[in-house]
XYZ file of C-alpha atoms in Angstrom:
453
model
C 0.000 0.000 0.000
C 1.074 3.563 -0.712
C 0.316 6.468 1.616
C 1.122 10.087 0.831
C 1.653 12.660 3.536
C 1.536 16.200 2.237
C 3.502 18.446 4.573
C 6.757 17.602 6.307
C 6.292 19.685 9.441
C 5.965 18.164 12.891
C 2.351 17.081 12.238
C 3.269 15.286 9.014
C 6.396 13.666 10.457
C 4.484 12.363 13.465
C 1.823 10.970 11.114
C 4.517 9.242 9.064
C 6.143 7.766 12.176
C 2.845 6.525 13.599
C 1.818 4.999 10.278
C 5.136 3.170 10.054
C 4.686 1.695 13.533
C 1.097 0.683 12.733
C 1.527 -0.612 9.186
C 5.008 -2.099 9.308
C 7.966 -2.101 6.957
C 6.044 -2.986 3.791
C 4.011 0.225 3.648
C 5.240 2.726 1.068
C 5.045 6.054 2.928
C 5.908 9.170 0.936
C 6.231 12.604 2.556
C 5.849 15.474 0.117
C 6.805 19.038 1.034
C 6.953 22.238 -0.984
C 9.915 23.535 1.044
C 13.511 22.500 0.548
C 13.760 21.122 4.078
C 11.556 19.247 6.519
C 10.234 20.764 9.722
C 7.803 23.444 8.637
C 7.863 26.312 11.118
C 10.192 24.377 13.411
C 13.769 25.187 12.522
C 17.005 24.899 14.448
C 19.720 27.210 13.186
C 23.304 27.601 14.311
C 24.503 30.565 16.335
C 28.155 30.607 17.216
C 28.426 27.067 15.904
C 25.804 25.758 18.360
C 22.106 24.980 17.836
C 19.367 27.514 18.567
C 15.711 27.245 17.633
C 14.624 30.063 15.322
C 10.954 29.088 15.224
C 9.090 27.694 18.218
C 11.517 27.197 21.104
C 9.271 25.712 23.791
C 6.179 23.585 24.305
C 3.535 23.397 27.005
C 5.101 21.027 29.506
C 1.852 20.011 31.152
C 0.692 18.281 27.969
C 2.086 14.749 27.599
C 2.629 14.474 23.849
C 6.169 15.805 23.414
C 7.772 14.172 26.497
C 6.138 10.873 25.523
C 7.458 11.164 21.981
C 10.958 11.988 23.191
C 10.824 8.933 25.427
C 9.754 6.637 22.585
C 12.571 7.892 20.388
C 15.239 7.537 23.058
C 15.620 11.292 23.501
C 14.539 11.769 27.111
C 17.946 13.217 27.955
C 17.173 16.070 25.528
C 14.217 17.294 27.607
C 14.975 20.574 29.407
C 12.927 22.969 31.520
C 13.218 26.727 32.017
C 15.004 28.355 34.922
C 11.735 29.651 36.336
C 12.305 33.358 35.811
C 9.256 35.514 35.014
C 8.931 37.771 31.958
C 8.454 41.519 31.940
C 5.895 43.569 30.021
C 6.933 46.832 28.350
C 3.940 49.142 28.683
C 3.656 52.902 28.996
C 7.333 53.231 28.159
C 8.625 51.140 31.069
C 9.047 47.541 32.164
C 6.582 45.862 34.547
C 6.456 42.328 35.942
C 4.058 40.135 33.984
C 0.991 39.747 36.212
C 0.680 36.368 37.886
C -2.512 34.434 38.497
C -4.030 35.355 35.148
C -5.408 33.262 32.311
C -3.753 34.361 29.053
C -3.307 37.725 30.756
C -6.918 38.027 31.931
C -7.049 38.688 35.695
C -9.226 37.031 38.292
C -8.661 39.940 40.686
C -7.593 43.578 40.479
C -4.494 43.332 42.641
C -2.577 41.271 40.066
C -2.780 44.226 37.648
C -1.480 46.859 40.074
C 1.331 48.870 38.505
C 0.564 47.706 34.977
C -2.745 49.576 34.568
C -4.032 52.885 35.927
C -6.164 53.338 39.030
C -9.389 53.734 37.044
C -8.784 50.378 35.397
C -8.013 48.776 38.770
C -11.351 50.042 40.068
C -13.101 48.723 36.959
C -11.591 45.249 37.470
C -12.539 45.224 41.157
C -16.139 46.215 40.383
C -16.600 43.812 37.459
C -18.261 41.010 39.478
C -21.037 43.455 40.419
C -21.820 44.497 36.832
C -24.494 42.642 34.888
C -23.012 40.349 32.250
C -24.671 39.528 28.951
C -23.373 36.301 27.425
C -25.039 34.108 24.833
C -24.157 30.403 25.055
C -22.671 29.024 21.839
C -21.973 32.547 20.545
C -18.438 33.797 20.005
C -16.670 37.151 19.949
C -13.133 38.423 19.809
C -11.127 38.449 23.032
C -10.680 42.232 22.954
C -14.427 42.908 22.899
C -14.970 40.760 25.980
C -11.949 41.884 28.010
C -12.098 45.587 27.156
C -15.806 45.735 27.930
C -15.445 44.043 31.295
C -12.002 45.200 32.475
C -10.982 48.075 30.212
C -8.763 48.499 27.156
C -5.542 48.648 29.190
C -5.992 45.057 30.375
C -6.472 43.861 26.792
C -3.579 45.860 25.364
C -1.043 45.582 28.201
C -1.700 42.115 29.621
C -3.617 40.003 27.100
C -2.172 41.184 23.765
C 1.476 40.461 24.661
C 0.622 36.837 25.479
C -1.651 36.253 22.500
C 1.020 37.809 20.295
C 3.464 35.173 21.475
C 1.107 32.257 20.908
C -0.679 33.245 17.690
C 1.301 36.204 16.309
C -2.045 37.952 16.591
C -3.869 40.124 19.095
C -7.004 40.135 21.199
C -8.794 41.792 18.278
C -8.006 38.943 15.860
C -8.518 35.929 18.145
C -11.843 34.419 19.219
C -12.774 33.663 22.812
C -13.850 30.066 22.173
C -10.649 29.134 20.371
C -8.158 30.834 22.692
C -10.036 30.605 26.009
C -12.193 27.468 25.906
C -12.269 27.184 29.688
C -13.558 30.739 30.059
C -16.174 30.171 27.351
C -17.304 26.960 29.048
C -17.628 28.710 32.414
C -19.645 31.527 30.847
C -21.842 29.006 29.023
C -22.429 27.287 32.356
C -23.693 30.522 33.884
C -20.691 32.258 35.442
C -22.074 35.641 36.559
C -18.980 37.636 35.579
C -15.731 37.391 33.674
C -13.903 37.424 37.015
C -15.784 34.293 38.083
C -15.243 32.626 34.698
C -11.481 33.195 34.785
C -11.266 31.910 38.353
C -13.153 28.765 37.325
C -10.933 28.211 34.284
C -7.570 28.726 35.981
C -5.593 25.479 36.275
C -4.959 24.241 39.812
C -1.674 25.368 41.385
C 1.252 23.177 40.438
C 5.010 23.114 40.907
C 5.461 21.409 37.535
C 7.223 23.513 34.886
C 4.774 25.242 32.566
C 7.072 24.841 29.561
C 9.622 22.392 28.239
C 12.252 22.523 25.532
C 14.781 20.383 23.681
C 18.434 20.855 24.589
C 19.819 20.735 21.068
C 16.746 22.180 19.391
C 13.766 20.759 17.546
C 16.148 19.518 14.852
C 16.880 16.540 17.117
C 13.224 15.525 17.290
C 12.565 16.151 13.592
C 15.576 14.057 12.541
C 14.599 11.222 14.873
C 11.028 11.177 13.548
C 12.250 11.158 9.951
C 14.614 8.269 10.671
C 11.995 6.250 12.548
C 9.364 6.846 9.868
C 11.645 5.290 7.223
C 9.628 7.167 4.599
C 10.585 8.526 1.204
C 10.951 12.304 1.470
C 10.304 14.453 -1.574
C 11.118 18.102 -0.855
C 10.873 21.287 -2.931
C 7.817 19.679 -4.563
C 4.299 20.996 -3.895
C 1.222 18.846 -4.209
C -0.851 20.339 -7.008
C -4.073 18.305 -7.257
C -6.090 15.777 -5.281
C -8.824 13.764 -6.976
C -10.784 10.576 -6.442
C -9.763 7.403 -8.247
C -11.636 4.156 -8.730
C -9.501 2.780 -5.920
C -7.817 5.306 -3.686
C -6.769 8.799 -4.701
C -4.752 10.621 -7.326
C -2.321 13.100 -5.824
C -0.226 15.011 -8.317
C 2.685 14.793 -8.811
C 2.849 11.383 -7.069
C -0.007 9.703 -8.924
C -2.173 6.954 -7.471
C -2.085 6.423 -3.700
C -4.232 4.447 -1.282
C -4.518 7.205 1.326
C -3.507 10.803 1.942
C -2.725 12.826 5.045
C -2.982 16.567 4.454
C -0.647 18.040 7.081
C -0.626 21.394 5.350
C -1.470 25.023 6.219
C -5.149 25.883 5.880
C -4.885 27.634 2.479
C -3.039 24.663 0.966
C -5.551 22.255 2.486
C -8.370 24.336 1.007
C -6.832 24.189 -2.468
C -6.295 20.427 -2.371
C -9.806 19.719 -1.066
C -11.509 21.960 -3.628
C -12.789 19.141 -5.860
C -13.193 16.356 -3.295
C -14.773 18.266 -0.379
C -15.820 21.744 -1.532
C -17.602 22.647 1.706
C -14.500 21.802 3.730
C -12.384 23.727 1.227
C -14.556 26.817 1.627
C -14.276 26.647 5.398
C -10.508 26.125 5.352
C -10.057 28.983 2.903
C -11.502 31.343 5.491
C -8.666 30.716 7.951
C -6.153 33.532 7.704
C -2.443 33.380 8.466
C -0.071 35.738 10.224
C 3.588 36.328 9.408
C 6.525 37.023 11.677
C 10.290 37.347 11.861
C 12.768 36.120 14.476
C 16.109 37.865 14.909
C 18.583 35.896 17.017
C 21.274 38.007 18.686
C 24.470 36.645 20.166
C 25.820 39.193 22.669
C 28.901 39.441 24.881
C 28.336 37.220 27.898
C 28.546 40.153 30.331
C 25.785 42.183 28.627
C 23.608 43.652 31.400
C 20.354 41.896 30.584
C 17.601 41.829 33.210
C 17.169 38.694 35.299
C 13.961 37.731 33.504
C 12.943 35.148 30.922
C 11.840 37.726 28.392
C 10.208 41.060 27.681
C 6.777 41.219 26.056
C 5.597 44.423 24.391
C 2.134 45.897 24.933
C -0.011 47.139 22.078
C 0.514 50.795 21.227
C 4.163 51.087 22.216
C 6.641 52.832 19.914
C 8.901 49.786 19.663
C 9.116 47.819 16.441
C 9.700 44.430 18.115
C 6.725 42.645 19.678
C 8.739 40.567 22.162
C 12.183 39.485 23.311
C 13.116 36.071 24.653
C 16.163 36.382 26.903
C 17.183 32.856 26.005
C 20.283 32.670 28.201
C 18.198 33.769 31.191
C 15.270 31.521 30.359
C 17.103 28.253 29.672
C 19.882 26.982 31.981
C 21.552 24.985 29.203
C 21.864 28.125 27.064
C 23.275 30.072 30.019
C 26.305 27.766 29.840
C 27.342 29.090 26.429
C 30.069 31.635 25.799
C 27.686 34.381 24.674
C 24.330 35.714 25.837
C 21.500 34.759 23.484
C 18.383 36.836 22.790
C 15.561 36.296 20.294
C 13.654 39.343 19.057
C 10.252 38.792 17.407
C 8.577 41.045 14.847
C 5.238 41.001 13.059
C 1.641 40.281 13.949
C -1.548 39.522 12.094
C -2.358 42.469 9.857
C 1.210 43.765 9.925
C 3.503 41.748 7.678
C 5.741 44.771 6.946
C 8.764 43.424 8.873
C 9.067 40.581 6.347
C 9.994 43.155 3.702
C 12.666 44.868 5.798
C 16.261 44.077 4.978
C 18.257 41.868 7.329
C 20.331 44.902 8.289
C 17.219 46.912 9.186
C 15.765 44.059 11.217
C 18.996 43.570 13.140
C 19.244 47.315 13.786
C 15.628 47.411 15.026
C 16.209 44.424 17.305
C 19.395 45.939 18.703
C 17.916 49.405 19.271
C 14.662 48.160 20.802
C 16.511 45.748 23.093
C 18.703 48.609 24.272
C 15.569 50.664 24.993
C 13.814 48.022 27.095
C 16.907 46.871 29.004
C 18.943 50.069 29.298
C 21.975 47.976 28.375
C 24.591 48.543 25.698
C 23.710 46.057 22.953
C 26.615 45.165 20.683
C 25.896 41.878 18.850
C 28.703 39.432 18.152
C 26.456 37.670 15.636
C 22.907 38.089 14.372
C 20.677 35.778 12.313
C 17.342 36.625 10.680
C 14.626 34.010 10.109
C 11.422 35.010 8.288
C 8.152 33.114 8.735
C 5.674 34.170 6.022
C 2.214 32.787 6.790
C 3.616 30.937 9.753
C 0.626 30.774 12.096
C -3.105 30.321 11.642
C -5.369 32.908 13.240
C -7.933 31.353 15.555
C -10.521 34.012 14.777
C -14.097 34.379 15.951
C -15.990 31.267 14.881
C -12.845 29.160 14.492
C -14.163 26.258 16.556
C -17.294 26.029 14.396
C -15.221 26.368 11.233
C -13.021 23.408 12.205
C -16.078 21.345 13.113
C -17.437 22.073 9.638
C -14.171 21.018 7.986
C -14.001 17.783 9.942
C -17.667 16.981 9.341
C -17.320 17.598 5.607
C -14.308 15.266 5.359
C -15.498 12.576 7.771
C -16.836 10.344 4.989
C -13.753 10.628 2.770
C -12.275 7.188 3.239
C -8.499 7.374 3.123
C -8.204 11.125 3.728
C -7.077 12.622 7.048
C -6.193 16.138 8.141
C -3.495 17.345 10.505
C -1.822 20.619 11.313
C -1.619 23.724 13.472
C -4.853 25.265 12.193
C -7.063 22.524 13.647
C -6.950 22.217 17.425
C -4.003 24.293 18.604
C -0.907 25.992 17.217
C 1.475 24.592 19.843
C 3.786 21.667 19.193
C 1.879 19.248 21.491
C -1.361 19.973 19.632
C 0.396 19.400 16.300
C 1.796 16.098 17.554
C -1.702 15.072 18.644
C -3.153 16.008 15.253
C -0.535 13.889 13.458
C -1.294 10.938 15.706
C -5.036 11.277 15.137
C -4.556 11.458 11.370
C -2.337 8.367 11.355
C -4.860 6.414 13.402
C -7.674 7.370 11.025
C -5.690 6.268 7.967
C -4.491 3.023 9.536
C -8.038 2.109 10.533
C -9.405 2.916 7.079
C -6.762 0.783 5.371
C -7.369 -2.167 7.657
C -11.178 -2.012 7.441
C -12.819 -4.670 5.236
C -13.930 -3.436 1.838
C -17.695 -2.880 1.518
C -19.512 -5.775 -0.129
């Protein structure tokens, strides 16, 4: 049997690996990718001759998928955790501690916001439980509309936006409540009388477990191990151009006839390939927009006076060009051991792809100048690397949950077709791993099912 996996990012590689373990050595598994390398938006570059992730650099440690995968592949010794330092937020032209006890920056009490927002906003947060709340179960709205109405614009722009910008390369205005805050939406659906009560109900229980995890030598280690274990044929720099039904199986150009297909592709590519086999799903997928971003990695003299924090997030409306800084050598103990101090500057959000068109020199200058502004330190890079991510992240906009349900319903009866990827049920690496596993299970079950009589 021949199975095609379109998309060689983490979702596609996990699907290939799981299909190999389920179907055995005789299965002909082909991974097709339009890029010249595997990995999608996961990419480990080299800074100072040592690995550094220039895409995602962490995963949610409380989800089991990535640690379990590392264990299966004999890579448990690669699992690392952060040093535990907190980030700062640059708002109103100065640095503030990131509020604790919030859910994606949304507070459950006023005191956590003290110093970050003005006194009028503090009073508004404190009084919110006493204000009548109108919420329609099963409806959706953007995060900004909910948070600004209940707590004020400063909470949305100074506390929520910096965190959503890191996760989605978007903002509270472009992200839907149900997609980004399912626990809050569920609490409101269940009758929570205020946003304060809903956030309190949705907050995870206190835990000493690290919130995030990482891979010591970068995601390259995991990607390479998955590719090796999948024992697939990899065809890069080759886009899939057409998907059509065949009398038995599917025709996927340029590969030809295959028994099954996993589409582990960005939403627009998925929409194009589904156009003639599932037009309703294609229409829904076509409505998912993408954001673009840029990462500038700076290698600085080891004694550069960086703050003792994991990073610096930037509030909406500030004059800086960067949207965030990861102080990598402060955040990760294994990076602190290197000969230089490492910082990642991030640029670009949904609706603002301009940084992609800036020259490398301009991006490096912006990163250097903005980092100097937020730290007060002299920033004199030893080395700098620019990595652009055009269309890197799906926007989980208002109605996203319903849109994905429509896509999955419209493809449910397509025997031998499965979907995976960051646009479905989460942009984080664990969610992508889970989507690849689900797709592989669907394909394996369809191939092993008896043919209809």
